Short mmCIF file of C-alpha atoms and ligand atoms in Angstrom, two decimals:
data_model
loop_
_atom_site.label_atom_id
_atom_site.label_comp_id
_atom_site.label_asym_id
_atom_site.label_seq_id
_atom_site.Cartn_x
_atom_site.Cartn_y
_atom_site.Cartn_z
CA UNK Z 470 16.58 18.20 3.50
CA UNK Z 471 13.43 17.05 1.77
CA UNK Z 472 9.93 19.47 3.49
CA UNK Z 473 6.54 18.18 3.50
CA UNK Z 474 3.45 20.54 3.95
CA UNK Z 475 0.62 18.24 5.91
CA UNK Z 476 -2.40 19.42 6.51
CA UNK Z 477 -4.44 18.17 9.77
CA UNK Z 478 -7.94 17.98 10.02
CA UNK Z 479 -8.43 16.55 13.53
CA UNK Z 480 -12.49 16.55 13.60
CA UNK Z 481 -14.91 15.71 16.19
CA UNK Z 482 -15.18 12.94 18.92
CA UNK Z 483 -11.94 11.19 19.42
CA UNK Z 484 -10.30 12.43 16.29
CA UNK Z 485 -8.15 15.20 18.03
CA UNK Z 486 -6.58 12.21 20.77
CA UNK Z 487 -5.82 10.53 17.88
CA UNK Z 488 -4.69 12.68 15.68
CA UNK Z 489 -2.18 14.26 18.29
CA UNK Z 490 -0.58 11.08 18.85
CA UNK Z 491 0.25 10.33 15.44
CA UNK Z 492 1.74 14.45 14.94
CA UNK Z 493 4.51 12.54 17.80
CA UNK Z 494 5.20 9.69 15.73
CA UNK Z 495 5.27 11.60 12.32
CA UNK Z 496 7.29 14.10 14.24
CA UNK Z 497 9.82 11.55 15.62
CA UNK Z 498 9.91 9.11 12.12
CA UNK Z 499 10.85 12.52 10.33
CA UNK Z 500 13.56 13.36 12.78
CA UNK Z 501 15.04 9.34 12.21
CA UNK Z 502 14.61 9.98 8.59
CA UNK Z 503 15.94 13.28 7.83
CA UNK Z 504 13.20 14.93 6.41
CA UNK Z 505 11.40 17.80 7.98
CA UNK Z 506 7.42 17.71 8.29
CA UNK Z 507 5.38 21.26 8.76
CA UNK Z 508 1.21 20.86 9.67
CA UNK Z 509 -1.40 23.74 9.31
CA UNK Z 510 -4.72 22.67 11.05
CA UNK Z 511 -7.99 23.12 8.85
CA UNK Z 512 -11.70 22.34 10.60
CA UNK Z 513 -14.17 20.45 8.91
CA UNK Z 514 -17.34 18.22 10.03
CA UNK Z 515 -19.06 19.09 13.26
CA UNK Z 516 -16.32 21.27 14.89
CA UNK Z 517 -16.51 23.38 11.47
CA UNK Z 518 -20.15 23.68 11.30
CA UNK Z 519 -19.97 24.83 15.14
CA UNK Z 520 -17.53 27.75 13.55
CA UNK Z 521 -18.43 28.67 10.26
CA UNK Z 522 -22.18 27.47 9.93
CA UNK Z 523 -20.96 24.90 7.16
CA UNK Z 524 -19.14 20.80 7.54
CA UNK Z 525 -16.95 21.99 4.77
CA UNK Z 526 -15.68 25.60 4.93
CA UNK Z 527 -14.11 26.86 1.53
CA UNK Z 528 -11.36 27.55 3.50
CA UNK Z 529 -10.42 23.97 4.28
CA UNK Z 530 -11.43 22.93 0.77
CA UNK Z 531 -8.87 25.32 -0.96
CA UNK Z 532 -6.28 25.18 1.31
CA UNK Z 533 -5.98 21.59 2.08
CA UNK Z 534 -4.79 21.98 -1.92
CA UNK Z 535 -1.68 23.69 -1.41
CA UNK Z 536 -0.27 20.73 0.91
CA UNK Z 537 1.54 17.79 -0.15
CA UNK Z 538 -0.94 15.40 1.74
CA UNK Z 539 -4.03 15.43 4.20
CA UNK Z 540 -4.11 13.40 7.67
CA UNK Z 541 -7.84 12.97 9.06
CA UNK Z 542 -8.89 12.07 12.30
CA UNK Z 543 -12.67 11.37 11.84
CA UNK Z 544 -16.01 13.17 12.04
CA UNK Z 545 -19.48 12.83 13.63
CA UNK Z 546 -21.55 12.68 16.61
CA UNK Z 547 -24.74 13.00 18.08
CA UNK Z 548 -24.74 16.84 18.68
CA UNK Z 549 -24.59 17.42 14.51
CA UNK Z 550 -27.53 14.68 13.83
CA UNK Z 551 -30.13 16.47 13.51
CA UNK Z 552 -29.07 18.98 10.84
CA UNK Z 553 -30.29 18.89 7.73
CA UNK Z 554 -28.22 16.36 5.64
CA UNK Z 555 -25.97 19.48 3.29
CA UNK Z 556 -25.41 20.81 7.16
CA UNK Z 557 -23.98 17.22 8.72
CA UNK Z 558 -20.28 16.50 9.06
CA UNK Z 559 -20.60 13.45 6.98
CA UNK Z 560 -21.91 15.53 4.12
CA UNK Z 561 -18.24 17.63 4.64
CA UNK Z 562 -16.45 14.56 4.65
CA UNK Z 563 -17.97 13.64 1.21
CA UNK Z 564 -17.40 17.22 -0.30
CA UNK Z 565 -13.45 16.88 0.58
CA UNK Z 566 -13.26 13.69 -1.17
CA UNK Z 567 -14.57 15.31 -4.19
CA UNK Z 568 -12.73 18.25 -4.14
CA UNK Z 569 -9.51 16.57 -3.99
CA UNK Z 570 -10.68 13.93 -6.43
CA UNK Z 571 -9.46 11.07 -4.66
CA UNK Z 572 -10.69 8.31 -6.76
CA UNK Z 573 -9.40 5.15 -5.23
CA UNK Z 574 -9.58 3.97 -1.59
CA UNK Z 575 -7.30 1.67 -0.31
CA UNK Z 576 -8.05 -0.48 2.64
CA UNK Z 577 -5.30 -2.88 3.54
CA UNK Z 578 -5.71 -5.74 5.83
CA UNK Z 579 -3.27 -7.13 8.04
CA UNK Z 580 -3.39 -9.28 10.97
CA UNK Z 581 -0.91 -8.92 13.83
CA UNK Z 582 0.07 -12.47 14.76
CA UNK Z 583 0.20 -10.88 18.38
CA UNK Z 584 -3.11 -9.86 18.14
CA UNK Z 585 -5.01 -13.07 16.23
CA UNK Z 586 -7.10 -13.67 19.04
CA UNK Z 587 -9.10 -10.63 18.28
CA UNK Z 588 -10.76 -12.15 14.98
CA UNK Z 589 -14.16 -14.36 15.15
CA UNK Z 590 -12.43 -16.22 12.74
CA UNK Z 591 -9.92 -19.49 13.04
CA UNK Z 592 -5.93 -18.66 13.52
CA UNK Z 593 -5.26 -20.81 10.82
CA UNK Z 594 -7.35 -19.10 8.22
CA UNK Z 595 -6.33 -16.00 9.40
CA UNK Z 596 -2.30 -15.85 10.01
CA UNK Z 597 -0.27 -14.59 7.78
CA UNK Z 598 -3.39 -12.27 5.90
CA UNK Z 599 -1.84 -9.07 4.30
CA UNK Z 600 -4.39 -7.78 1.27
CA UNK Z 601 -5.15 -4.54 0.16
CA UNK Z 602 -8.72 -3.12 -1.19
CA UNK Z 603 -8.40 -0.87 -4.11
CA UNK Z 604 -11.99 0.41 -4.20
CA UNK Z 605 -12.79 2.87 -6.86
CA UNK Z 606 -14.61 5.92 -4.62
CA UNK Z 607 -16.10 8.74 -7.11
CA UNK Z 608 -17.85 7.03 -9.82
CA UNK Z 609 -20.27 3.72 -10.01
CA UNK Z 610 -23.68 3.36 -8.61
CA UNK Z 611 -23.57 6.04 -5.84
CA UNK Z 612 -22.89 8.79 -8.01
CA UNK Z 613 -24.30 7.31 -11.15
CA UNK Z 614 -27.55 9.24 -13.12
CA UNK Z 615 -30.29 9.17 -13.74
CA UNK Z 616 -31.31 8.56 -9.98
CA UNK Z 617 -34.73 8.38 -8.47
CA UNK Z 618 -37.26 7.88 -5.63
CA UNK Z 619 -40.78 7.82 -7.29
CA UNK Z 620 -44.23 7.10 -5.49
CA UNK Z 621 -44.11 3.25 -6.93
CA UNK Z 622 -40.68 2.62 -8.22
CA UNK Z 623 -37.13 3.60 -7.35
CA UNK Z 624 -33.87 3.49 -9.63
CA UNK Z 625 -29.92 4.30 -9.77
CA UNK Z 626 -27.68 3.55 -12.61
CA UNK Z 627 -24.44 1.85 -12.20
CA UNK Z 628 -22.20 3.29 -14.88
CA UNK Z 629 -18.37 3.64 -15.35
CA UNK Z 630 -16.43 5.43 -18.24
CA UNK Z 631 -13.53 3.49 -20.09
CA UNK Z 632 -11.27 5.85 -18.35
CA UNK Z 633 -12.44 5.72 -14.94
CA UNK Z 634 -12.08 1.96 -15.38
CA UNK Z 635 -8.56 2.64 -16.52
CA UNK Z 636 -7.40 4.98 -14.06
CA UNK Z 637 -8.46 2.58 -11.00
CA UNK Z 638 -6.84 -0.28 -12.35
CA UNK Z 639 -3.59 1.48 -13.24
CA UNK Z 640 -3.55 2.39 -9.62
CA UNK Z 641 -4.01 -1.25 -8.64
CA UNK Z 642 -1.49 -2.50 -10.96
CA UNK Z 643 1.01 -0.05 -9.74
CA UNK Z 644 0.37 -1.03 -6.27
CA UNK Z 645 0.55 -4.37 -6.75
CA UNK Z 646 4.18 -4.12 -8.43
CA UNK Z 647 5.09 -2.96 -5.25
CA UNK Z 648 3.63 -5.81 -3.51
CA UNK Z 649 3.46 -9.68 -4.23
CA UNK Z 650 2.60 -8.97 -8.09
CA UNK Z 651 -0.83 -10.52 -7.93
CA UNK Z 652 -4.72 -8.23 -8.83
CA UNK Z 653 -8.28 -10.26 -8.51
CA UNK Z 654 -10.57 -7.73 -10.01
CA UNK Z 655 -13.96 -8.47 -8.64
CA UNK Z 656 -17.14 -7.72 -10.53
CA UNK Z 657 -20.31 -9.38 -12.00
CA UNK Z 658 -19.59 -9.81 -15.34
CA UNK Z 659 -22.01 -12.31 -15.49
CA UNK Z 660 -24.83 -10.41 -15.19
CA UNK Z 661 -23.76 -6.61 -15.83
CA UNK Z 662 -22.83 -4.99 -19.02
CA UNK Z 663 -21.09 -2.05 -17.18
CA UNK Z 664 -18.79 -5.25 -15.62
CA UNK Z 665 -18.49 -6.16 -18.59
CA UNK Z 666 -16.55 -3.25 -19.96
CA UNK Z 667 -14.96 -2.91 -16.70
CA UNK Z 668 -13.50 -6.59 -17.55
CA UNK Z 669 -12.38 -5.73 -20.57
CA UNK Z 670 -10.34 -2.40 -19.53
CA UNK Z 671 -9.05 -4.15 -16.59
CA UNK Z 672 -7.54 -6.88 -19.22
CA UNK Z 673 -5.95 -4.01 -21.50
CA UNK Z 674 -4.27 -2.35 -18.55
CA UNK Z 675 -2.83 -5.55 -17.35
CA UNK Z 676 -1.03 -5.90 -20.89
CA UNK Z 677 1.18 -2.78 -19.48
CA UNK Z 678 2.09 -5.25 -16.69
CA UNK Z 679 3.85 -8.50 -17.39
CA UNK Z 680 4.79 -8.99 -13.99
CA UNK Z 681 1.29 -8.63 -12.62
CA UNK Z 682 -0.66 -11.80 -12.57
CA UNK Z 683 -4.44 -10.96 -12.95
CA UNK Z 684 -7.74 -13.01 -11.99
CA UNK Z 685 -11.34 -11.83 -12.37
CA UNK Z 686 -13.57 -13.37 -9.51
CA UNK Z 687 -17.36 -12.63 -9.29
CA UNK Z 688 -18.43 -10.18 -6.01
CA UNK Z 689 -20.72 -12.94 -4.64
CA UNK Z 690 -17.58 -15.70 -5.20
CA UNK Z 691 -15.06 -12.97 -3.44
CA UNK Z 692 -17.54 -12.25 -0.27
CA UNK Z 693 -17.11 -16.14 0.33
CA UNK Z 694 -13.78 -16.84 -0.69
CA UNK Z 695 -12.75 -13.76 1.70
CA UNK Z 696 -13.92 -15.59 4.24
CA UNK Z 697 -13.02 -19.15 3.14
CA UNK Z 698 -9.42 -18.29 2.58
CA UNK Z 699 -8.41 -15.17 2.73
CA UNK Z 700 -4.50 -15.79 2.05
CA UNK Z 701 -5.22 -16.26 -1.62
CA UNK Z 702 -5.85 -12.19 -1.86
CA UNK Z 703 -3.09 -9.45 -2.67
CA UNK Z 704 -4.35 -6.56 -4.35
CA UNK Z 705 -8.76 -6.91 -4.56
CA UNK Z 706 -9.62 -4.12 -7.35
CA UNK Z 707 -12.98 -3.63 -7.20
CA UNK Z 708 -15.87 -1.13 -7.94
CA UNK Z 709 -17.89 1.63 -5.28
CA UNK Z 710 -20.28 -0.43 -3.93
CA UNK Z 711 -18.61 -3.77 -4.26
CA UNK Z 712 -15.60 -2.35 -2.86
CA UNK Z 713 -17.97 -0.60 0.29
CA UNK Z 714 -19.10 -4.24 0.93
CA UNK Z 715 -16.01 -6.40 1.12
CA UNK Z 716 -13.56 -3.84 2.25
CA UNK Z 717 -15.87 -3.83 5.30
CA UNK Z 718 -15.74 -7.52 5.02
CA UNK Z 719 -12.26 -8.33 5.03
CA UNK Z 720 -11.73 -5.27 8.10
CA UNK Z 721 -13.12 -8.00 10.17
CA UNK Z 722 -10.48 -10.36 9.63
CA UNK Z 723 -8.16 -8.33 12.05
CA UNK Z 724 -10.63 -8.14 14.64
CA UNK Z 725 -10.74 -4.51 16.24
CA UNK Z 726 -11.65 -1.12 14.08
CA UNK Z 727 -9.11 0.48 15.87
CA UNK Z 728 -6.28 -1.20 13.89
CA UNK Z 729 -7.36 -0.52 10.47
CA UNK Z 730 -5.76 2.57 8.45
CA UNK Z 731 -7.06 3.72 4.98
CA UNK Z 732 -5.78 6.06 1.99
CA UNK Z 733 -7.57 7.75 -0.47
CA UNK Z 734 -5.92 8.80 -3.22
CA UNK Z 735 -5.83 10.65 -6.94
CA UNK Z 736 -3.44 11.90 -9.22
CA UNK Z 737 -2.40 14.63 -7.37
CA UNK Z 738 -4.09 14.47 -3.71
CA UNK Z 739 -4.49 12.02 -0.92
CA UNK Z 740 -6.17 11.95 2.46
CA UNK Z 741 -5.22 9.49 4.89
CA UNK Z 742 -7.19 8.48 7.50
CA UNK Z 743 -8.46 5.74 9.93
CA UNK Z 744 -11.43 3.76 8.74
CA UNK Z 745 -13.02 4.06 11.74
CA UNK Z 746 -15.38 6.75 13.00
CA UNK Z 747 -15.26 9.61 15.78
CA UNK Z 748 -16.29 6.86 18.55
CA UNK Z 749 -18.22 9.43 20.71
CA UNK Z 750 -18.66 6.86 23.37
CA UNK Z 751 -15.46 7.03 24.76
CA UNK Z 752 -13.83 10.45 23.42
CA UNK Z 753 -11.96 12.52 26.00
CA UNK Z 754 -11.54 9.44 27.84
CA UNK Z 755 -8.07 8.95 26.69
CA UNK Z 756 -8.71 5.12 25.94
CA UNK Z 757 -9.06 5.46 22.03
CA UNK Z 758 -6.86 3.49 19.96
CA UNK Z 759 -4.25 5.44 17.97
CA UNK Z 760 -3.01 2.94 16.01
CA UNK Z 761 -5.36 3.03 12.98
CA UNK Z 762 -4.36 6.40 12.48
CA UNK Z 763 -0.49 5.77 13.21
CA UNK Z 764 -0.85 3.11 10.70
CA UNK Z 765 -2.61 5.48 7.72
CA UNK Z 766 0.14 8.29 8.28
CA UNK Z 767 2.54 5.22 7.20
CA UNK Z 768 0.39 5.13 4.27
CA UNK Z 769 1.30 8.65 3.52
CA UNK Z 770 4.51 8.16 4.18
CA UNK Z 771 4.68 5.55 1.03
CA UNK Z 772 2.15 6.22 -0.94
CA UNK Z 773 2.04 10.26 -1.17
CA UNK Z 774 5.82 11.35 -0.01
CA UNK Z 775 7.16 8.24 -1.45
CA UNK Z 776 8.74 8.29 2.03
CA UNK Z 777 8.77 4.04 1.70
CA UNK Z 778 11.44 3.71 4.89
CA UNK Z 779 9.97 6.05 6.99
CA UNK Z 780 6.43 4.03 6.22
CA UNK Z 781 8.44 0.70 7.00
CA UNK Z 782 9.58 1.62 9.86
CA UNK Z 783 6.13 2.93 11.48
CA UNK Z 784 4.80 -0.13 11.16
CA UNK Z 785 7.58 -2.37 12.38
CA UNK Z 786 7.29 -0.12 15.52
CA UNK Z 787 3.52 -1.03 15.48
CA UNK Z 788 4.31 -4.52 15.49
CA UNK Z 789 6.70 -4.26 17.74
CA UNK Z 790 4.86 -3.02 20.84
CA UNK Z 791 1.72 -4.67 20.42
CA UNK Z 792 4.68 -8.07 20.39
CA UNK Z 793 5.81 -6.53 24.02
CA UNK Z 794 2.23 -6.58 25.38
CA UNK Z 795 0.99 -3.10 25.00
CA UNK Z 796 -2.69 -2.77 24.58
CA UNK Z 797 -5.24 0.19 24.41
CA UNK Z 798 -8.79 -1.07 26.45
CA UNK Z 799 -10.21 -2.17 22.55
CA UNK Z 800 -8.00 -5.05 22.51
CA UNK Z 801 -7.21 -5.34 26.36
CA UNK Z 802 -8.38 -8.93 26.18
CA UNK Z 803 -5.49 -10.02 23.89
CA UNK Z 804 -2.34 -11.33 25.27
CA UNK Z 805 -2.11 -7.73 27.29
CA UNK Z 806 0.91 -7.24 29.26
CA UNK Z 807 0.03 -3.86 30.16
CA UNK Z 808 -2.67 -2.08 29.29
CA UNK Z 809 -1.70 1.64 28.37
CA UNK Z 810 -3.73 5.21 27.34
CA UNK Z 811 -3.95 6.93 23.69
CA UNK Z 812 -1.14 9.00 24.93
CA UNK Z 813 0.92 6.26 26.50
CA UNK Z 814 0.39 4.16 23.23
CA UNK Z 815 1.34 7.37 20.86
CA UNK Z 816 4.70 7.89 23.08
CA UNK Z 817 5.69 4.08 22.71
CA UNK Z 818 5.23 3.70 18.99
CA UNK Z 819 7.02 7.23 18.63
CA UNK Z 820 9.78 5.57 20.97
CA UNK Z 821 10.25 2.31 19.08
CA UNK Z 822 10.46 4.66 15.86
CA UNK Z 823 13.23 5.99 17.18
CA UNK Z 824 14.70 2.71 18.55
CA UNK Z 825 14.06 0.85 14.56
P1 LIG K 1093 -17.36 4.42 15.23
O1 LIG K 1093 -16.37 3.80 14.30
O2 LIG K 1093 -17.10 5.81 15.62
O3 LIG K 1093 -17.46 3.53 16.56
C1 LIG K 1093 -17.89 2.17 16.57
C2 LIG K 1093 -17.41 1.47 17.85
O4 LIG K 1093 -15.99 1.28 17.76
C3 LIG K 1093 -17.63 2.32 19.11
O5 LIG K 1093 -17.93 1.46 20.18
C4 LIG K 1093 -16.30 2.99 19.36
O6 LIG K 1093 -16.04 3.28 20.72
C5 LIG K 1093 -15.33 1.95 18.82
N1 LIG K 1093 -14.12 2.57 18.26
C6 LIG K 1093 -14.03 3.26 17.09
N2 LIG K 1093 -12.78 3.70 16.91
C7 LIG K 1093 -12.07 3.30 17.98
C8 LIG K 1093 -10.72 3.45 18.38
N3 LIG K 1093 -9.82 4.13 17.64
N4 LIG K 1093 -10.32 2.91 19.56
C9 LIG K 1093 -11.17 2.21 20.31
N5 LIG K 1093 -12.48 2.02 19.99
C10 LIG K 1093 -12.91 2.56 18.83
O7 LIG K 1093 -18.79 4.27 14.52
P2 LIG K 1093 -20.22 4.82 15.00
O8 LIG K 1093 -20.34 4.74 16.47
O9 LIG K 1093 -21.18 4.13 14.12
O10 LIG K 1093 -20.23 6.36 14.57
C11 LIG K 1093 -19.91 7.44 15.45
C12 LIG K 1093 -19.84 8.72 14.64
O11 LIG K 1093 -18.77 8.65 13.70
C13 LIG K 1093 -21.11 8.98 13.82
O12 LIG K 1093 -21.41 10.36 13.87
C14 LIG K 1093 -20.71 8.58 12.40
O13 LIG K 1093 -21.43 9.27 11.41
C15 LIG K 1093 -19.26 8.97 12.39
N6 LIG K 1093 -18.42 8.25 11.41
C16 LIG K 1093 -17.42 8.98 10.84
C17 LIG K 1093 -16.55 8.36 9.96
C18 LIG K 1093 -15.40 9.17 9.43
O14 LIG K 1093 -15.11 10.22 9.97
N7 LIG K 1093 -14.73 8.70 8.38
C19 LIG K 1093 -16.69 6.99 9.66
C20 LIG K 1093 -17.71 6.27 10.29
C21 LIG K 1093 -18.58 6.92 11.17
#
């Protein structure tokens, strides 16, 4: 029997509610499956400041490294704000990234036809939508030197290596193999040399690819076309900030945050994690919305334990009881048939794993 090592970082806010409830339906997809899943807990954020005096303890940095993948609830809240920034949770959250050199976030889109409602845009631009974000996460603008914030004038450098560029797109090519075989690699090529090389790469990589098809759109044509008609997307590989600003974009489609999974992921690491945030408004209220993080422990099911059945059937069992009327309060207004808690929500997906 195939044994996975996950670590859990559960967080602040709601992260621990949600993070429980996707341990059941790891726990009961594993059992179904016939592999076996071991966790080991590691703090980071607020609750690890509150131990250690630091949002990302050495101890979670190393050890995280000697598991097969990372599930993360989310960080953050108001108790943790004031700190100076190397002392905030978000600052820990940044450092893990790094350390595990997770280089490409992916952000895929869906929309549950039960659920269509819940989007501010039409149901016939919207049904049907299944993209993915590849968004490169380590390199670009926001990490890019020289940087600076002078009396008069202000400056940051957008700049990509040939093999960052590479390394990205091989990742979205490979993804999109596995999907419907189509990239749109968005940049401004237009008007930026470093889009220019990033062009160029993305074009030599696709030669490895034959049964890829590839597109280059410009970022301001992709933030309308998103919008416009969103069916037209499969795999969007795109850049840090560009990537920050439409993946953000195209969440909306859905309708509610609390839907929306994410990976990040290297050559050798990935974290996996919802893209929402540690909602301190309504944590320990027991009203959060597992599902974005059921829905990014599928992700780690396929992308990081190449666990691809186990992953399918996750989300089927999403799909399925949000098709029999089960709703958390954040999308109560939907079609509801009965409206149930985190805990409820966790034990019915974990049921209809079992029942796939
Ligand atoms: P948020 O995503 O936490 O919450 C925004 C709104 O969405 C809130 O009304 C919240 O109640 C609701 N919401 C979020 N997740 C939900 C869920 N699963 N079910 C139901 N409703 C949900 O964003 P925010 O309020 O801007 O930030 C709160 C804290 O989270 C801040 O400290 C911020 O820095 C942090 N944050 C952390 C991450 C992360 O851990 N990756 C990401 C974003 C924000």
């Amino acid at each position: 029997m195939k044994k996975y090592k996950i670590a859990i970082i559960k967080g602040d806010g709601i992260g621990p509610e949600i993070v429980d409830e996707t341990i059941k339906v790891l726990d009961s997809v594993s059992t179904k499956h016939g592999f076996s899943l071991s966790y080991k807990e590691y703090l980071l954020g607020g609750e690890a400041y509150d131990v250690y005096g630091d949002p990302a303890p050495e101890e979670t940095l190393e050890g995280v490294k000697n598991t097969d993948a990372v599930l993360f609830g989310a960080i953050g809240g108001e108790k943790w704000d004031t700190l100076p920034r190397d002392k905030r949770p978000e600052t820990g959250l940044l450092k893990l990234r790094k350390a595990l050199g997770v280089y490409a976030n992916l952000r895929p889109v869906t929309v549950y036809d039960e659920l269509i409602n819940a989007s501010t845009l039409k149901p016939n631009v919207i049904k049907g939508v299944d993209l993915l974000v590849v968004r490169e996460l380590i390199g670009g603008i926001y990490f890019g030197e020289p940087r600076a914030l002078e009396e008069d004038r202000a400056y940051n450098t957008m700049v990509y290596s040939r093999d960052e560029i590479k390394r990205i797109a091989k990742k979205a090519f490979e993804i999109a193999k596995q999907r419907r075989g189509k990239v749109t690699s968005v940049d401004k090529a237009n008007v930026l040399e470093v889009s220019q090389l990033w062009r160029e790469v993305v074009e030599e990589v696709a030669k490895d690819y034959s049964d890829v098809t590839l597109e280059h759109m410009y970022v301001d044509n992709a933030a309308m076309q998103i919008i416009r008609d969103p069916k037209q997307f499969d795999v969007i590989l795109t850049s840090n900030i560009f990537g920050d600003i439409l993946s953000d974009e195209a969440s909306m489609l859905s309708g509610s945050i609390g839907l929306l999974p994410s990976a990040s992921i290297g050559d050798r690491y990935g974290l996996y994690e919802p893209i929402h945030g540690s909602a301190p408004d309504i944590a320990g209220q027991g009203i959060a919305n597992p599902i974005a993080t059921i829905a990014s422990a599928a992700m780690m099911l396929r992308y990081q334990l190449k666990e691809e059945k186990a992953a399918n059937c996750i989300e089927n069992a999403i799909k399925k009881v949000l098709k029999d009327g089960y709703r958390t309060k954040d999308i109560s207004s939907f079609d509801a048939k009965e409206i149930v808690t985190t805990y409820e929500m966790g034990s019915l997906i974990a049921q209809y794993v079992s029942k796939e």
